[in-house]
């Protein structure tokens, strides 16, 4: 997906949600914890927000993260090169949105951790469940204060994401996972922050 198109789409959707709720940029900054100048840049499409920033905005507005990414909710097939995606952690962490639909408290992502990737994900709130399956490579995941767990190809894990998580790829190969995020309450739906 073209980066400029995505930045403009995110900006348009952000302006729509803000105006729909009759919020000023100051109100939205207070609600989300994202600065007013950054929100203005995002709305204008002049800044491409990180996943973490976009998740903060989605959580503050209590909307699915993918609300900013979906082109047309009626699309049934999204080709690999058309899937909305973000890169973070020096381009070592790639998140591809593969399913989200307004009104459905479920989002699905394809995630690639390149060699050496360490990705931190903030708590998503009580009632948010994550389930992941490793499709290639090896994934190390630390949830809260627990010891890191190593998952191999084919392994699956589910957990409540009300604590921070750290995702790591210690190997020389790409680790690719699918992640489903289920929101038990639509009021806490904040998007795919594997962040």
JSON list of C-alpha atoms in Angstrom, two decimals:
[
{"chain": "A", "resi": 1, "resn": "UNK", "atom": "CA", "xyz": [0.00, 0.00, 0.00]},
{"chain": "A", "resi": 2, "resn": "UNK", "atom": "CA", "xyz": [1.34, 3.45, -0.92]},
{"chain": "A", "resi": 3, "resn": "UNK", "atom": "CA", "xyz": [2.68, 5.23, 2.19]},
{"chain": "A", "resi": 4, "resn": "UNK", "atom": "CA", "xyz": [1.29, 8.65, 1.15]},
{"chain": "A", "resi": 5, "resn": "UNK", "atom": "CA", "xyz": [-2.12, 7.13, 0.51]},
{"chain": "A", "resi": 6, "resn": "UNK", "atom": "CA", "xyz": [-2.07, 5.49, 3.94]},
{"chain": "A", "resi": 7, "resn": "UNK", "atom": "CA", "xyz": [-0.97, 8.73, 5.69]},
{"chain": "A", "resi": 8, "resn": "UNK", "atom": "CA", "xyz": [-3.77, 10.67, 3.98]},
{"chain": "A", "resi": 9, "resn": "UNK", "atom": "CA", "xyz": [-6.34, 7.97, 4.78]},
{"chain": "A", "resi": 10, "resn": "UNK", "atom": "CA", "xyz": [-5.32, 7.88, 8.45]},
{"chain": "A", "resi": 11, "resn": "UNK", "atom": "CA", "xyz": [-5.54, 11.69, 8.59]},
{"chain": "A", "resi": 12, "resn": "UNK", "atom": "CA", "xyz": [-8.99, 11.76, 7.01]},
{"chain": "A", "resi": 13, "resn": "UNK", "atom": "CA", "xyz": [-10.30, 9.06, 9.33]},
{"chain": "A", "resi": 14, "resn": "UNK", "atom": "CA", "xyz": [-8.83, 10.77, 12.38]},
{"chain": "A", "resi": 15, "resn": "UNK", "atom": "CA", "xyz": [-10.48, 14.07, 11.44]},
{"chain": "A", "resi": 16, "resn": "UNK", "atom": "CA", "xyz": [-13.79, 12.25, 10.83]},
{"chain": "A", "resi": 17, "resn": "UNK", "atom": "CA", "xyz": [-13.75, 10.50, 14.24]},
{"chain": "A", "resi": 18, "resn": "UNK", "atom": "CA", "xyz": [-12.67, 13.68, 16.05]},
{"chain": "A", "resi": 19, "resn": "UNK", "atom": "CA", "xyz": [-15.35, 15.84, 14.40]},
{"chain": "A", "resi": 20, "resn": "UNK", "atom": "CA", "xyz": [-17.99, 13.14, 14.83]},
{"chain": "A", "resi": 21, "resn": "UNK", "atom": "CA", "xyz": [-17.42, 13.39, 18.58]},
{"chain": "A", "resi": 22, "resn": "UNK", "atom": "CA", "xyz": [-17.19, 17.17, 18.46]},
{"chain": "A", "resi": 23, "resn": "UNK", "atom": "CA", "xyz": [-13.69, 17.18, 19.90]},
{"chain": "A", "resi": 24, "resn": "UNK", "atom": "CA", "xyz": [-11.11, 19.91, 19.42]},
{"chain": "A", "resi": 25, "resn": "UNK", "atom": "CA", "xyz": [-7.48, 18.94, 18.85]},
{"chain": "A", "resi": 26, "resn": "UNK", "atom": "CA", "xyz": [-6.85, 19.97, 22.47]},
{"chain": "A", "resi": 27, "resn": "UNK", "atom": "CA", "xyz": [-9.65, 17.64, 23.64]},
{"chain": "A", "resi": 28, "resn": "UNK", "atom": "CA", "xyz": [-8.24, 14.79, 21.56]},
{"chain": "A", "resi": 29, "resn": "UNK", "atom": "CA", "xyz": [-4.71, 15.40, 22.87]},
{"chain": "A", "resi": 30, "resn": "UNK", "atom": "CA", "xyz": [-5.99, 15.16, 26.45]},
{"chain": "A", "resi": 31, "resn": "UNK", "atom": "CA", "xyz": [-8.02, 12.05, 25.65]},
{"chain": "A", "resi": 32, "resn": "UNK", "atom": "CA", "xyz": [-5.21, 10.18, 23.89]},
{"chain": "A", "resi": 33, "resn": "UNK", "atom": "CA", "xyz": [-1.99, 11.45, 25.45]},
{"chain": "A", "resi": 34, "resn": "UNK", "atom": "CA", "xyz": [-0.73, 12.40, 21.97]},
{"chain": "A", "resi": 35, "resn": "UNK", "atom": "CA", "xyz": [0.40, 16.00, 21.52]},
{"chain": "A", "resi": 36, "resn": "UNK", "atom": "CA", "xyz": [-1.81, 18.52, 19.70]},
{"chain": "A", "resi": 37, "resn": "UNK", "atom": "CA", "xyz": [0.92, 19.31, 17.10]},
{"chain": "A", "resi": 38, "resn": "UNK", "atom": "CA", "xyz": [1.36, 15.59, 16.33]},
{"chain": "A", "resi": 39, "resn": "UNK", "atom": "CA", "xyz": [-2.41, 15.10, 15.97]},
{"chain": "A", "resi": 40, "resn": "UNK", "atom": "CA", "xyz": [-2.57, 18.09, 13.62]},
{"chain": "A", "resi": 41, "resn": "UNK", "atom": "CA", "xyz": [0.24, 16.68, 11.48]},
{"chain": "A", "resi": 42, "resn": "UNK", "atom": "CA", "xyz": [-1.47, 13.30, 11.32]},
{"chain": "A", "resi": 43, "resn": "UNK", "atom": "CA", "xyz": [-4.80, 14.86, 10.31]},
{"chain": "A", "resi": 44, "resn": "UNK", "atom": "CA", "xyz": [-3.07, 16.81, 7.52]},
{"chain": "A", "resi": 45, "resn": "UNK", "atom": "CA", "xyz": [-1.36, 13.64, 6.30]},
{"chain": "A", "resi": 46, "resn": "UNK", "atom": "CA", "xyz": [2.05, 15.25, 6.78]},
{"chain": "A", "resi": 47, "resn": "UNK", "atom": "CA", "xyz": [3.14, 12.76, 9.45]},
{"chain": "A", "resi": 48, "resn": "UNK", "atom": "CA", "xyz": [3.01, 8.99, 9.25]},
{"chain": "A", "resi": 49, "resn": "UNK", "atom": "CA", "xyz": [2.25, 7.89, 12.85]},
{"chain": "A", "resi": 50, "resn": "UNK", "atom": "CA", "xyz": [3.97, 4.94, 14.48]},
{"chain": "A", "resi": 51, "resn": "UNK", "atom": "CA", "xyz": [1.91, 1.95, 15.51]},
{"chain": "A", "resi": 52, "resn": "UNK", "atom": "CA", "xyz": [2.27, 3.00, 19.16]},
{"chain": "A", "resi": 53, "resn": "UNK", "atom": "CA", "xyz": [0.94, 6.52, 18.46]},
{"chain": "A", "resi": 54, "resn": "UNK", "atom": "CA", "xyz": [-1.94, 5.22, 16.36]},
{"chain": "A", "resi": 55, "resn": "UNK", "atom": "CA", "xyz": [-2.85, 2.73, 19.06]},
{"chain": "A", "resi": 56, "resn": "UNK", "atom": "CA", "xyz": [-2.91, 5.49, 21.67]},
{"chain": "A", "resi": 57, "resn": "UNK", "atom": "CA", "xyz": [-5.30, 7.45, 19.46]},
{"chain": "A", "resi": 58, "resn": "UNK", "atom": "CA", "xyz": [-7.51, 4.41, 18.83]},
{"chain": "A", "resi": 59, "resn": "UNK", "atom": "CA", "xyz": [-7.59, 3.58, 22.55]},
{"chain": "A", "resi": 60, "resn": "UNK", "atom": "CA", "xyz": [-8.47, 7.18, 23.45]},
{"chain": "A", "resi": 61, "resn": "UNK", "atom": "CA", "xyz": [-11.28, 7.24, 20.90]},
{"chain": "A", "resi": 62, "resn": "UNK", "atom": "CA", "xyz": [-12.31, 3.69, 21.88]},
{"chain": "A", "resi": 63, "resn": "UNK", "atom": "CA", "xyz": [-12.30, 2.48, 18.27]},
{"chain": "A", "resi": 64, "resn": "UNK", "atom": "CA", "xyz": [-10.54, -0.46, 16.60]},
{"chain": "A", "resi": 65, "resn": "UNK", "atom": "CA", "xyz": [-6.98, 0.29, 15.53]},
{"chain": "A", "resi": 66, "resn": "UNK", "atom": "CA", "xyz": [-7.82, -1.06, 12.08]},
{"chain": "A", "resi": 67, "resn": "UNK", "atom": "CA", "xyz": [-10.52, 1.63, 11.64]},
{"chain": "A", "resi": 68, "resn": "UNK", "atom": "CA", "xyz": [-7.70, 3.80, 10.35]},
{"chain": "A", "resi": 69, "resn": "UNK", "atom": "CA", "xyz": [-6.45, 1.17, 7.89]},
{"chain": "A", "resi": 70, "resn": "UNK", "atom": "CA", "xyz": [-9.45, -0.46, 6.21]},
{"chain": "A", "resi": 71, "resn": "UNK", "atom": "CA", "xyz": [-10.07, 0.79, 2.70]},
{"chain": "A", "resi": 72, "resn": "UNK", "atom": "CA", "xyz": [-13.48, -0.74, 2.18]},
{"chain": "A", "resi": 73, "resn": "UNK", "atom": "CA", "xyz": [-15.18, -2.98, 4.78]},
{"chain": "A", "resi": 74, "resn": "UNK", "atom": "CA", "xyz": [-16.87, -4.99, 1.99]},
{"chain": "A", "resi": 75, "resn": "UNK", "atom": "CA", "xyz": [-13.54, -6.25, 0.59]},
{"chain": "A", "resi": 76, "resn": "UNK", "atom": "CA", "xyz": [-13.24, -10.00, 1.01]},
{"chain": "A", "resi": 77, "resn": "UNK", "atom": "CA", "xyz": [-9.83, -10.57, -0.57]},
{"chain": "A", "resi": 78, "resn": "UNK", "atom": "CA", "xyz": [-6.84, -8.41, 0.20]},
{"chain": "A", "resi": 79, "resn": "UNK", "atom": "CA", "xyz": [-3.78, -9.29, -1.86]},
{"chain": "A", "resi": 80, "resn": "UNK", "atom": "CA", "xyz": [-0.48, -9.50, 0.00]},
{"chain": "A", "resi": 81, "resn": "UNK", "atom": "CA", "xyz": [0.87, -6.25, -1.45]},
{"chain": "A", "resi": 82, "resn": "UNK", "atom": "CA", "xyz": [-2.39, -4.39, -0.67]},
{"chain": "A", "resi": 83, "resn": "UNK", "atom": "CA", "xyz": [-2.54, -5.22, 3.04]},
{"chain": "A", "resi": 84, "resn": "UNK", "atom": "CA", "xyz": [-2.15, -2.14, 5.27]},
{"chain": "A", "resi": 85, "resn": "UNK", "atom": "CA", "xyz": [1.14, -2.39, 7.12]},
{"chain": "A", "resi": 86, "resn": "UNK", "atom": "CA", "xyz": [3.46, -0.61, 9.51]},
{"chain": "A", "resi": 87, "resn": "UNK", "atom": "CA", "xyz": [7.16, -1.04, 10.20]},
{"chain": "A", "resi": 88, "resn": "UNK", "atom": "CA", "xyz": [8.76, -0.21, 13.54]},
{"chain": "A", "resi": 89, "resn": "UNK", "atom": "CA", "xyz": [11.88, -0.94, 15.55]},
{"chain": "A", "resi": 90, "resn": "UNK", "atom": "CA", "xyz": [14.26, 0.10, 12.75]},
{"chain": "A", "resi": 91, "resn": "UNK", "atom": "CA", "xyz": [12.08, -1.72, 10.20]},
{"chain": "A", "resi": 92, "resn": "UNK", "atom": "CA", "xyz": [12.66, -5.05, 11.98]},
{"chain": "A", "resi": 93, "resn": "UNK", "atom": "CA", "xyz": [9.01, -5.37, 13.09]},
{"chain": "A", "resi": 94, "resn": "UNK", "atom": "CA", "xyz": [6.32, -5.52, 10.38]},
{"chain": "A", "resi": 95, "resn": "UNK", "atom": "CA", "xyz": [2.59, -5.60, 11.13]},
{"chain": "A", "resi": 96, "resn": "UNK", "atom": "CA", "xyz": [0.08, -6.42, 8.36]},
{"chain": "A", "resi": 97, "resn": "UNK", "atom": "CA", "xyz": [-3.65, -6.06, 9.02]},
{"chain": "A", "resi": 98, "resn": "UNK", "atom": "CA", "xyz": [-5.43, -9.05, 7.46]},
{"chain": "A", "resi": 99, "resn": "UNK", "atom": "CA", "xyz": [-8.89, -8.79, 9.05]},
{"chain": "A", "resi": 100, "resn": "UNK", "atom": "CA", "xyz": [-10.94, -6.15, 10.78]},
{"chain": "A", "resi": 101, "resn": "UNK", "atom": "CA", "xyz": [-14.53, -5.15, 10.35]},
{"chain": "A", "resi": 102, "resn": "UNK", "atom": "CA", "xyz": [-16.52, -2.39, 12.07]},
{"chain": "A", "resi": 103, "resn": "UNK", "atom": "CA", "xyz": [-18.70, -3.78, 14.83]},
{"chain": "A", "resi": 104, "resn": "UNK", "atom": "CA", "xyz": [-16.77, -7.05, 15.11]},
{"chain": "A", "resi": 105, "resn": "UNK", "atom": "CA", "xyz": [-14.55, -7.16, 18.23]},
{"chain": "A", "resi": 106, "resn": "UNK", "atom": "CA", "xyz": [-11.80, -9.13, 16.47]},
{"chain": "A", "resi": 107, "resn": "UNK", "atom": "CA", "xyz": [-8.72, -8.14, 14.52]},
{"chain": "A", "resi": 108, "resn": "UNK", "atom": "CA", "xyz": [-6.18, -10.41, 12.85]},
{"chain": "A", "resi": 109, "resn": "UNK", "atom": "CA", "xyz": [-2.62, -9.52, 11.91]},
{"chain": "A", "resi": 110, "resn": "UNK", "atom": "CA", "xyz": [0.31, -11.10, 10.13]},
{"chain": "A", "resi": 111, "resn": "UNK", "atom": "CA", "xyz": [3.51, -10.08, 11.91]},
{"chain": "A", "resi": 112, "resn": "UNK", "atom": "CA", "xyz": [7.10, -10.49, 10.76]},
{"chain": "A", "resi": 113, "resn": "UNK", "atom": "CA", "xyz": [10.00, -10.13, 13.17]},
{"chain": "A", "resi": 114, "resn": "UNK", "atom": "CA", "xyz": [13.27, -9.84, 11.28]},
{"chain": "A", "resi": 115, "resn": "UNK", "atom": "CA", "xyz": [16.50, -11.13, 12.84]},
{"chain": "A", "resi": 116, "resn": "UNK", "atom": "CA", "xyz": [17.46, -9.12, 15.92]},
{"chain": "A", "resi": 117, "resn": "UNK", "atom": "CA", "xyz": [13.99, -7.62, 16.42]},
{"chain": "A", "resi": 118, "resn": "UNK", "atom": "CA", "xyz": [12.87, -6.73, 19.95]},
{"chain": "A", "resi": 119, "resn": "UNK", "atom": "CA", "xyz": [9.39, -5.23, 20.08]},
{"chain": "A", "resi": 120, "resn": "UNK", "atom": "CA", "xyz": [7.70, -3.87, 23.22]},
{"chain": "A", "resi": 121, "resn": "UNK", "atom": "CA", "xyz": [3.90, -3.89, 23.44]},
{"chain": "A", "resi": 122, "resn": "UNK", "atom": "CA", "xyz": [2.07, -1.78, 26.01]},
{"chain": "A", "resi": 123, "resn": "UNK", "atom": "CA", "xyz": [-0.85, -3.26, 27.99]},
{"chain": "A", "resi": 124, "resn": "UNK", "atom": "CA", "xyz": [-4.07, -3.17, 25.98]},
{"chain": "A", "resi": 125, "resn": "UNK", "atom": "CA", "xyz": [-6.48, -3.08, 28.89]},
{"chain": "A", "resi": 126, "resn": "UNK", "atom": "CA", "xyz": [-8.52, -5.60, 30.83]},
{"chain": "A", "resi": 127, "resn": "UNK", "atom": "CA", "xyz": [-10.67, -7.79, 28.62]},
{"chain": "A", "resi": 128, "resn": "UNK", "atom": "CA", "xyz": [-8.33, -7.86, 25.60]},
{"chain": "A", "resi": 129, "resn": "UNK", "atom": "CA", "xyz": [-7.20, -11.35, 24.63]},
{"chain": "A", "resi": 130, "resn": "UNK", "atom": "CA", "xyz": [-4.43, -12.15, 22.19]},
{"chain": "A", "resi": 131, "resn": "UNK", "atom": "CA", "xyz": [-3.82, -15.46, 20.46]},
{"chain": "A", "resi": 132, "resn": "UNK", "atom": "CA", "xyz": [-0.82, -16.09, 18.28]},
{"chain": "A", "resi": 133, "resn": "UNK", "atom": "CA", "xyz": [0.53, -18.88, 16.11]},
{"chain": "A", "resi": 134, "resn": "UNK", "atom": "CA", "xyz": [4.12, -19.11, 14.90]},
{"chain": "A", "resi": 135, "resn": "UNK", "atom": "CA", "xyz": [4.20, -19.95, 11.17]},
{"chain": "A", "resi": 136, "resn": "UNK", "atom": "CA", "xyz": [7.95, -19.74, 10.60]},
{"chain": "A", "resi": 137, "resn": "UNK", "atom": "CA", "xyz": [11.06, -19.24, 12.67]},
{"chain": "A", "resi": 138, "resn": "UNK", "atom": "CA", "xyz": [11.24, -19.02, 16.44]},
{"chain": "A", "resi": 139, "resn": "UNK", "atom": "CA", "xyz": [9.59, -16.40, 18.67]},
{"chain": "A", "resi": 140, "resn": "UNK", "atom": "CA", "xyz": [10.60, -15.46, 22.20]},
{"chain": "A", "resi": 141, "resn": "UNK", "atom": "CA", "xyz": [7.85, -13.71, 24.17]},
{"chain": "A", "resi": 142, "resn": "UNK", "atom": "CA", "xyz": [7.91, -12.24, 27.66]},
{"chain": "A", "resi": 143, "resn": "UNK", "atom": "CA", "xyz": [4.56, -11.41, 29.24]},
{"chain": "A", "resi": 144, "resn": "UNK", "atom": "CA", "xyz": [4.63, -9.12, 32.25]},
{"chain": "A", "resi": 145, "resn": "UNK", "atom": "CA", "xyz": [7.09, -10.29, 34.92]},
{"chain": "A", "resi": 146, "resn": "UNK", "atom": "CA", "xyz": [7.03, -13.93, 33.76]},
{"chain": "A", "resi": 147, "resn": "UNK", "atom": "CA", "xyz": [10.11, -15.53, 32.23]},
{"chain": "A", "resi": 148, "resn": "UNK", "atom": "CA", "xyz": [10.45, -15.46, 28.44]},
{"chain": "A", "resi": 149, "resn": "UNK", "atom": "CA", "xyz": [8.76, -18.31, 26.58]},
{"chain": "A", "resi": 150, "resn": "UNK", "atom": "CA", "xyz": [10.15, -19.76, 23.34]},
{"chain": "A", "resi": 151, "resn": "UNK", "atom": "CA", "xyz": [7.65, -20.72, 20.66]},
{"chain": "A", "resi": 152, "resn": "UNK", "atom": "CA", "xyz": [8.61, -22.77, 17.60]},
{"chain": "A", "resi": 153, "resn": "UNK", "atom": "CA", "xyz": [6.91, -23.17, 14.22]},
{"chain": "A", "resi": 154, "resn": "UNK", "atom": "CA", "xyz": [3.36, -24.43, 14.76]},
{"chain": "A", "resi": 155, "resn": "UNK", "atom": "CA", "xyz": [3.20, -23.43, 18.44]},
{"chain": "A", "resi": 156, "resn": "UNK", "atom": "CA", "xyz": [0.19, -21.40, 19.62]},
{"chain": "A", "resi": 157, "resn": "UNK", "atom": "CA", "xyz": [-0.27, -19.23, 22.69]},
{"chain": "A", "resi": 158, "resn": "UNK", "atom": "CA", "xyz": [-3.18, -17.22, 24.12]},
{"chain": "A", "resi": 159, "resn": "UNK", "atom": "CA", "xyz": [-3.04, -14.65, 26.90]},
{"chain": "A", "resi": 160, "resn": "UNK", "atom": "CA", "xyz": [-4.69, -11.61, 28.41]},
{"chain": "A", "resi": 161, "resn": "UNK", "atom": "CA", "xyz": [-2.85, -8.49, 27.26]},
{"chain": "A", "resi": 162, "resn": "UNK", "atom": "CA", "xyz": [-3.45, -6.38, 30.36]},
{"chain": "A", "resi": 163, "resn": "UNK", "atom": "CA", "xyz": [0.31, -6.42, 31.00]},
{"chain": "A", "resi": 164, "resn": "UNK", "atom": "CA", "xyz": [3.24, -5.42, 28.81]},
{"chain": "A", "resi": 165, "resn": "UNK", "atom": "CA", "xyz": [4.75, -7.89, 26.36]},
{"chain": "A", "resi": 166, "resn": "UNK", "atom": "CA", "xyz": [8.16, -8.15, 24.71]},
{"chain": "A", "resi": 167, "resn": "UNK", "atom": "CA", "xyz": [8.45, -10.01, 21.39]},
{"chain": "A", "resi": 168, "resn": "UNK", "atom": "CA", "xyz": [11.93, -11.06, 20.24]},
{"chain": "A", "resi": 169, "resn": "UNK", "atom": "CA", "xyz": [13.60, -12.86, 17.38]},
{"chain": "A", "resi": 170, "resn": "UNK", "atom": "CA", "xyz": [17.04, -14.05, 18.54]},
{"chain": "A", "resi": 171, "resn": "UNK", "atom": "CA", "xyz": [17.70, -16.08, 15.38]},
{"chain": "A", "resi": 172, "resn": "UNK", "atom": "CA", "xyz": [19.11, -15.36, 11.93]},
{"chain": "A", "resi": 173, "resn": "UNK", "atom": "CA", "xyz": [15.79, -16.25, 10.26]},
{"chain": "A", "resi": 174, "resn": "UNK", "atom": "CA", "xyz": [12.54, -14.29, 9.96]},
{"chain": "A", "resi": 175, "resn": "UNK", "atom": "CA", "xyz": [9.92, -15.18, 12.54]},
{"chain": "A", "resi": 176, "resn": "UNK", "atom": "CA", "xyz": [6.41, -14.87, 11.14]},
{"chain": "A", "resi": 177, "resn": "UNK", "atom": "CA", "xyz": [3.30, -15.09, 13.30]},
{"chain": "A", "resi": 178, "resn": "UNK", "atom": "CA", "xyz": [-0.44, -14.60, 13.00]},
{"chain": "A", "resi": 179, "resn": "UNK", "atom": "CA", "xyz": [-2.09, -12.76, 15.85]},
{"chain": "A", "resi": 180, "resn": "UNK", "atom": "CA", "xyz": [-5.77, -12.49, 16.65]},
{"chain": "A", "resi": 181, "resn": "UNK", "atom": "CA", "xyz": [-6.90, -9.84, 19.12]},
{"chain": "A", "resi": 182, "resn": "UNK", "atom": "CA", "xyz": [-10.33, -10.23, 20.70]},
{"chain": "A", "resi": 183, "resn": "UNK", "atom": "CA", "xyz": [-11.98, -7.38, 22.61]},
{"chain": "A", "resi": 184, "resn": "UNK", "atom": "CA", "xyz": [-14.49, -8.69, 25.13]},
{"chain": "A", "resi": 185, "resn": "UNK", "atom": "CA", "xyz": [-15.93, -5.18, 25.45]},
{"chain": "A", "resi": 186, "resn": "UNK", "atom": "CA", "xyz": [-16.23, -2.83, 22.45]},
{"chain": "A", "resi": 187, "resn": "UNK", "atom": "CA", "xyz": [-15.41, 0.09, 24.78]},
{"chain": "A", "resi": 188, "resn": "UNK", "atom": "CA", "xyz": [-11.83, -1.10, 25.14]},
{"chain": "A", "resi": 189, "resn": "UNK", "atom": "CA", "xyz": [-11.24, -1.96, 21.51]},
{"chain": "A", "resi": 190, "resn": "UNK", "atom": "CA", "xyz": [-7.96, -0.27, 20.63]},
{"chain": "A", "resi": 191, "resn": "UNK", "atom": "CA", "xyz": [-6.44, -2.14, 17.76]},
{"chain": "A", "resi": 192, "resn": "UNK", "atom": "CA", "xyz": [-3.59, -4.44, 17.03]},
{"chain": "A", "resi": 193, "resn": "UNK", "atom": "CA", "xyz": [-1.05, -3.16, 19.39]},
{"chain": "A", "resi": 194, "resn": "UNK", "atom": "CA", "xyz": [1.30, -5.97, 19.61]},
{"chain": "A", "resi": 195, "resn": "UNK", "atom": "CA", "xyz": [3.15, -2.86, 20.34]}
]
